[in-house]
Tab-separated table of C-alpha atoms in Angstrom:
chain	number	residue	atom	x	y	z
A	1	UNK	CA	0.000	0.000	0.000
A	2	UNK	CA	3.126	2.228	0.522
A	3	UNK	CA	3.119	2.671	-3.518
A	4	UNK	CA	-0.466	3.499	-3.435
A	5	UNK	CA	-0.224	5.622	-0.794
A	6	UNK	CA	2.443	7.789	-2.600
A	7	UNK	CA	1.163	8.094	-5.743
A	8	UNK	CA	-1.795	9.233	-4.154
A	9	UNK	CA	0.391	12.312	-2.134
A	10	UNK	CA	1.990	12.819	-5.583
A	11	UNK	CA	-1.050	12.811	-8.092
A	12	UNK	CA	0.847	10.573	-9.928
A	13	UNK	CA	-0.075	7.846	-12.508
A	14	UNK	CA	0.874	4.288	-10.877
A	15	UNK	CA	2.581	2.493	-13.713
A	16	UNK	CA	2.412	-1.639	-13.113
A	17	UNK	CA	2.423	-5.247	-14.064
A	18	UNK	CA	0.649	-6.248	-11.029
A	19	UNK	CA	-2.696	-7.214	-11.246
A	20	UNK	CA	-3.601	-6.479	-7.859
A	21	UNK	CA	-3.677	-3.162	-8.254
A	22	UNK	CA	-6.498	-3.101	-10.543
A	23	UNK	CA	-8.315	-4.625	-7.129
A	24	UNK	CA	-7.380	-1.876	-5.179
A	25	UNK	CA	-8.451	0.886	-7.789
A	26	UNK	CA	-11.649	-0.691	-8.151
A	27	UNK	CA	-12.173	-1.185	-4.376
A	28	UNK	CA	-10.814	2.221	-3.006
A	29	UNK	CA	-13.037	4.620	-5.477
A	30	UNK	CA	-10.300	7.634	-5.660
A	31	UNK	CA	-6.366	7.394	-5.534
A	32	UNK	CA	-3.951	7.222	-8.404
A	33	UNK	CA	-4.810	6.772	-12.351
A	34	UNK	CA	-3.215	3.271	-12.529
A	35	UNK	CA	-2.164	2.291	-16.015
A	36	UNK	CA	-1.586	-1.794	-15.956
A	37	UNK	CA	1.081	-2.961	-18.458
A	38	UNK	CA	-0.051	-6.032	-19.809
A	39	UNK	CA	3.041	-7.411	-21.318
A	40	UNK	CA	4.757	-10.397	-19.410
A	41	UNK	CA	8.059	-11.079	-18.798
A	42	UNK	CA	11.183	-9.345	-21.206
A	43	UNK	CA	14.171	-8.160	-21.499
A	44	UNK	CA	14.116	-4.229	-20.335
A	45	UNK	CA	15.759	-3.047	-23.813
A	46	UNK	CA	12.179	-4.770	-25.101
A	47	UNK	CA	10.030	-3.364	-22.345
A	48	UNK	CA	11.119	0.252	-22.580
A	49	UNK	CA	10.872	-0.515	-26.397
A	50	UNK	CA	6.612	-1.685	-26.030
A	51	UNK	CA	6.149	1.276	-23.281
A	52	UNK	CA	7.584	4.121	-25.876
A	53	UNK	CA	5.471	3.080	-28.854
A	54	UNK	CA	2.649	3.348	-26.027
A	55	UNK	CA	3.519	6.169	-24.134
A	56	UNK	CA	1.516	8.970	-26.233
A	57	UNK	CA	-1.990	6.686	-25.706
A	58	UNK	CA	-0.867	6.442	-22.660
A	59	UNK	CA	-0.599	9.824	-21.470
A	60	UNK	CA	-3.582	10.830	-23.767
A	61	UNK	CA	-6.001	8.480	-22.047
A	62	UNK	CA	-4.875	9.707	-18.665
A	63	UNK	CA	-5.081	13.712	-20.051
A	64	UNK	CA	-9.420	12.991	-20.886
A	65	UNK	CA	-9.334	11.441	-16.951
A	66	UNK	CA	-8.927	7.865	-17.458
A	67	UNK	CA	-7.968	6.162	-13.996
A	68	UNK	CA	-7.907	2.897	-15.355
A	69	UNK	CA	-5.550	2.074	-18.313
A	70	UNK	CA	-5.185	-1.160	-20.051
A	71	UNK	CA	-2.442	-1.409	-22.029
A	72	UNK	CA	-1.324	-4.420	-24.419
């Protein structure tokens, strides 16, 4: 919750692969925008790779007040 509870403080956007917090955002009502990155395991060359040729549908989603962002 210590993740939650800072991007909360920080209004930021709660990047993750972990399906659990999907649970929390749908439990708690208010808190971050979480954006859940659906893409398994890879190398981190490949992952920041997927994430950039995201990133703009990403942060447009988020900009029209999306707080839940599924992205494959």
């Amino acid at each position: 919750m210590a993740i939650w509870t800072e991007c909360c403080a920080e209004r930021a956007v709660l990047l993750t692969k972990d399906e659990d917090f999907i649970g929390i955002h749908s439990k708690a009502g208010d808190g971050p925008a979480v954006c859940w990155l659906r893409i398994g395991n890879s190398t981190t060359p490949h992952l920041l790779q997927w994430f950039g040729e995201r990133l703009p549908l990403i942060i447009a989603a988020v900009g029209v007040g999306e707080t839940l962002v599924e992205v494959r």
